[in-house]
Short mmCIF file of C-alpha atoms in Angstrom, two decimals:
data_model
loop_
_atom_site.label_atom_id
_atom_site.label_comp_id
_atom_site.label_asym_id
_atom_site.label_seq_id
_atom_site.Cartn_x
_atom_site.Cartn_y
_atom_site.Cartn_z
CA ASP A 1 123.16 131.27 56.76
CA ALA A 2 126.06 128.68 58.19
CA GLY A 3 125.14 125.36 58.11
CA VAL A 4 126.97 122.54 60.34
CA THR A 5 131.07 122.43 59.90
CA GLN A 6 132.98 119.90 61.45
CA SER A 7 137.19 119.77 61.58
CA PRO A 8 139.46 118.28 60.56
CA THR A 9 137.99 117.01 57.11
CA HIS A 10 139.89 113.70 57.32
CA LEU A 11 141.98 112.56 60.39
CA ILE A 12 144.66 109.81 60.31
CA LYS A 13 145.58 107.98 64.26
CA THR A 14 147.33 104.87 65.32
CA ARG A 15 145.54 101.93 67.70
CA GLY A 16 145.81 103.62 71.48
CA GLN A 17 146.00 107.62 70.63
CA GLN A 18 143.62 110.02 71.47
CA VAL A 19 141.61 112.08 69.02
CA THR A 20 139.08 115.51 69.28
CA LEU A 21 136.65 116.25 67.08
CA ARG A 22 134.83 119.19 66.55
CA CYS A 23 131.26 120.75 65.09
CA SER A 24 130.08 124.15 64.96
CA PRO A 25 126.16 123.93 64.71
CA LYS A 26 123.73 125.64 62.14
CA SER A 27 123.34 129.15 63.37
CA GLY A 28 120.40 129.53 66.14
CA HIS A 29 120.77 125.95 67.05
CA ASP A 30 121.57 124.73 70.45
CA THR A 31 121.63 120.97 70.40
CA VAL A 32 123.96 118.78 68.86
CA SER A 33 124.27 115.51 68.38
CA TRP A 34 127.18 112.73 67.46
CA TYR A 35 126.68 110.04 65.32
CA GLN A 36 129.23 107.16 63.50
CA GLN A 37 129.14 106.12 60.43
CA ALA A 38 131.38 102.72 59.33
CA LEU A 39 131.54 101.95 55.85
CA GLY A 40 128.36 100.65 54.33
CA GLN A 41 126.14 101.13 57.48
CA GLY A 42 123.71 103.67 58.28
CA PRO A 43 125.28 106.36 61.06
CA GLN A 44 124.72 105.13 64.43
CA PHE A 45 123.99 107.37 67.41
CA ILE A 46 126.71 107.89 70.05
CA PHE A 47 125.55 110.91 72.30
CA GLN A 48 123.51 114.31 72.21
CA TYR A 49 124.47 117.52 73.97
CA TYR A 50 121.92 120.01 75.51
CA GLU A 51 122.63 123.36 77.40
CA GLU A 52 126.30 121.81 78.00
CA GLU A 53 124.84 118.19 79.55
CA GLU A 54 125.37 115.29 77.95
CA ARG A 55 121.14 114.40 77.61
CA GLN A 56 121.19 111.17 75.70
CA ARG A 57 123.67 108.44 74.75
CA GLY A 58 123.90 105.32 72.67
CA ASN A 59 125.28 101.95 73.25
CA PHE A 60 128.76 103.21 73.06
CA PRO A 61 131.82 102.87 75.33
CA ASP A 62 133.14 105.20 77.69
CA ARG A 63 135.95 105.87 75.50
CA PHE A 64 133.60 108.37 73.72
CA SER A 65 133.07 111.34 75.73
CA GLY A 66 132.18 114.71 74.81
CA HIS A 67 131.61 118.11 75.65
CA GLN A 68 129.34 121.51 74.77
CA PHE A 69 130.27 125.32 75.08
CA PRO A 70 128.53 127.97 76.13
CA ASN A 71 128.43 129.07 72.33
CA TYR A 72 126.71 125.39 71.58
CA SER A 73 129.67 124.44 69.74
CA SER A 74 130.91 120.73 70.91
CA GLU A 75 133.63 118.53 70.68
CA LEU A 76 133.91 114.47 70.38
CA ASN A 77 136.60 112.65 71.97
CA VAL A 78 137.20 109.29 71.68
CA ASN A 79 140.60 107.37 73.70
CA ALA A 80 142.77 104.46 73.25
CA LEU A 81 141.61 103.99 69.38
CA LEU A 82 140.90 101.08 67.99
CA LEU A 83 140.84 99.64 64.42
CA GLY A 84 136.93 99.40 64.35
CA ASP A 85 136.79 103.35 65.56
CA SER A 86 137.58 104.05 61.76
CA ALA A 87 134.11 105.43 60.50
CA LEU A 88 132.97 108.83 59.29
CA TYR A 89 131.81 110.61 61.86
CA LEU A 90 128.87 113.41 61.90
CA CYS A 91 127.89 116.00 63.79
CA ALA A 92 123.94 117.08 63.37
CA SER A 93 122.08 120.40 65.15
CA SER A 94 118.96 120.87 66.00
CA LEU A 95 116.80 123.53 68.23
CA VAL A 96 115.28 122.74 71.57
CA GLY A 97 113.27 125.88 71.78
CA SER A 98 111.19 126.38 75.41
CA GLY A 99 107.96 125.31 73.91
CA GLY A 100 108.63 121.83 72.55
CA GLU A 101 110.86 120.27 70.13
CA THR A 102 112.14 121.13 66.74
CA ASP A 103 112.82 117.65 65.41
CA THR A 104 115.19 118.28 62.49
CA GLN A 105 118.66 117.13 62.88
CA TYR A 106 120.49 119.04 60.72
CA PHE A 107 124.05 117.34 59.65
CA GLY A 108 127.39 118.82 59.15
CA PRO A 109 130.09 117.06 56.06
CA GLY A 110 131.58 114.83 58.88
CA THR A 111 135.11 113.64 59.67
CA ARG A 112 136.69 110.61 58.10
CA LEU A 113 138.60 109.05 60.75
CA THR A 114 141.38 106.25 59.97
CA VAL A 115 143.09 104.31 62.88
CA LEU A 116 145.96 102.25 61.71
CA ALA B 1 112.75 100.14 70.90
CA GLN B 2 112.48 101.63 67.82
CA SER B 3 113.73 100.60 64.31
CA VAL B 4 113.24 100.84 60.68
CA ALA B 5 114.80 98.54 58.23
CA GLN B 6 115.09 99.14 54.09
CA PRO B 7 114.80 96.18 52.32
CA GLU B 8 116.52 96.99 49.15
CA ASP B 9 120.03 97.25 49.18
CA GLN B 10 120.01 99.14 45.86
CA VAL B 11 117.30 100.33 43.37
CA ASN B 12 117.85 100.93 39.70
CA VAL B 13 115.72 103.13 37.94
CA ALA B 14 115.98 104.69 34.43
CA GLU B 15 115.84 108.74 34.10
CA GLY B 16 112.40 109.96 33.62
CA ASN B 17 111.09 107.03 35.43
CA PRO B 18 109.22 106.88 38.40
CA LEU B 19 111.62 106.53 41.70
CA THR B 20 110.41 104.41 44.83
CA VAL B 21 112.94 103.56 48.06
CA LYS B 22 111.35 101.43 50.59
CA CYS B 23 111.19 101.98 54.40
CA THR B 24 109.67 100.37 57.00
CA TYR B 25 109.08 101.00 60.91
CA SER B 26 108.74 99.75 64.34
CA VAL B 27 107.50 102.03 67.37
CA SER B 28 105.85 101.99 70.32
CA GLY B 29 103.55 105.01 69.67
CA ASN B 30 103.35 107.87 66.91
CA PRO B 31 106.20 107.75 65.17
CA TYR B 32 108.34 110.92 63.96
CA LEU B 33 110.04 109.72 60.55
CA PHE B 34 112.52 111.48 58.28
CA TRP B 35 114.51 110.61 55.28
CA TYR B 36 118.11 111.94 54.04
CA VAL B 37 120.02 111.52 51.19
CA GLN B 38 123.56 111.42 51.21
CA TYR B 39 126.22 111.88 48.14
CA PRO B 40 129.83 110.65 48.26
CA ASN B 41 132.49 111.93 51.20
CA ARG B 42 129.29 114.12 51.95
CA GLY B 43 127.55 114.80 55.51
CA LEU B 44 123.85 113.82 55.35
CA GLN B 45 120.81 116.12 53.62
CA PHE B 46 117.53 116.39 55.05
CA LEU B 47 114.57 115.86 52.48
CA LEU B 48 111.51 115.53 54.48
CA LYS B 49 109.59 114.70 57.45
CA TYR B 50 106.64 113.20 58.82
CA ILE B 51 105.60 114.39 61.90
CA THR B 52 101.55 114.19 62.22
CA GLY B 53 98.85 115.10 59.42
CA ASP B 54 98.61 114.82 55.80
CA ASN B 55 99.86 111.15 54.77
CA LEU B 56 101.37 112.57 51.29
CA VAL B 57 104.72 114.70 52.65
CA LYS B 58 106.35 116.93 50.07
CA GLY B 59 110.10 117.45 50.65
CA SER B 60 113.01 119.35 49.12
CA TYR B 61 114.17 118.45 45.10
CA GLY B 62 111.01 116.66 43.84
CA PHE B 63 110.53 114.48 46.84
CA GLU B 64 107.76 113.14 48.37
CA ALA B 65 106.97 110.91 50.78
CA GLU B 66 103.80 108.37 51.61
CA PHE B 67 102.69 107.63 54.76
CA ASN B 68 100.53 104.09 56.11
CA LYS B 69 99.96 103.42 59.52
CA SER B 70 98.27 100.33 58.82
CA GLN B 71 101.73 98.39 56.58
CA THR B 72 104.14 100.71 58.89
CA SER B 73 105.68 101.95 55.70
CA PHE B 74 107.24 105.24 55.02
CA HIS B 75 108.34 105.09 50.83
CA LEU B 76 109.94 107.97 49.36
CA LYS B 77 109.14 108.82 45.88
CA LYS B 78 110.01 111.16 42.97
CA PRO B 79 107.86 111.05 40.10
CA SER B 80 111.23 111.22 37.71
CA ALA B 81 114.24 110.72 38.48
CA LEU B 82 117.28 112.22 37.91
CA VAL B 83 120.71 111.11 37.20
CA SER B 84 121.30 113.55 39.87
CA ASP B 85 119.03 111.65 42.07
CA SER B 86 122.18 109.11 42.39
CA ALA B 87 122.95 108.30 45.81
CA LEU B 88 122.58 106.70 49.40
CA TYR B 89 119.29 107.30 51.00
CA PHE B 90 118.58 106.95 54.47
CA CYS B 91 115.40 106.59 56.66
CA ALA B 92 115.57 107.37 60.40
CA VAL B 93 112.71 107.21 63.06
CA ARG B 94 112.96 109.49 66.33
CA ASP B 95 113.42 108.21 69.30
CA MET B 96 110.15 109.29 71.69
CA GLY B 97 110.67 107.13 74.54
CA ALA B 98 113.49 109.79 76.17
CA ALA B 99 114.48 113.23 76.57
CA GLY B 100 116.44 114.01 73.18
CA ASN B 101 115.62 113.67 69.24
CA LYS B 102 118.15 110.85 69.00
CA LEU B 103 117.74 109.33 65.30
CA THR B 104 117.61 105.79 64.54
CA PHE B 105 118.84 104.88 60.91
CA GLY B 106 118.11 102.09 58.45
CA GLY B 107 120.84 100.21 56.76
CA GLY B 108 120.14 102.81 53.52
CA THR B 109 119.39 101.98 49.83
CA ARG B 110 121.25 103.53 46.99
CA VAL B 111 119.78 104.48 44.43
CA LEU B 112 121.70 104.29 40.65
CA VAL B 113 119.51 106.56 38.22
CA LYS B 114 120.45 105.47 34.44
CA PRO B 115 120.64 108.02 31.64
#
């Protein structure tokens, strides 16, 4: 049973550039969430996608956007990169069934983004 | 808004001794609480969760957590720590106020188990 996968593993960008991170959910899951984890801190929720729509969003600027595809995979896009965007970006998947929600989110290994 | 607090930045324990990692929460309504562990340069691994029912929750790798509503706490415990338990531990609470299952995390507690 494949877990959550993310690509790339590491990424180095310069200020002002744009970046796209990718995530494939755990088999059978239909919901993808993205989190930003700065060094020495807990993960911060960016947004969540379900049925190809953004369902919930955290306190992140519009520079952060996303997409979910029909196969439930997802992308996180960040425009106009700032030094402060350097962090580990974590993707998590879960299952929202018709009868309610399975609450456990399973995380991928993350993408380490460095902005110079 | 819901929140969790992990009052200890680091916990040191000798191998074989009991391990406790503290977490307190603040929510409106009934809490859904989680513990995750993070090893260096890795993502978060799910350990256990409390939704409802017994206050003592058993999870992976011999970990358990005790839910205490009166003290608004959800401390993680392991009766006998291993060196391999050295890692970063996060407590989290699920957002119950809107559609979606957003998690709010504490700042993390680093556990160091010494041989």
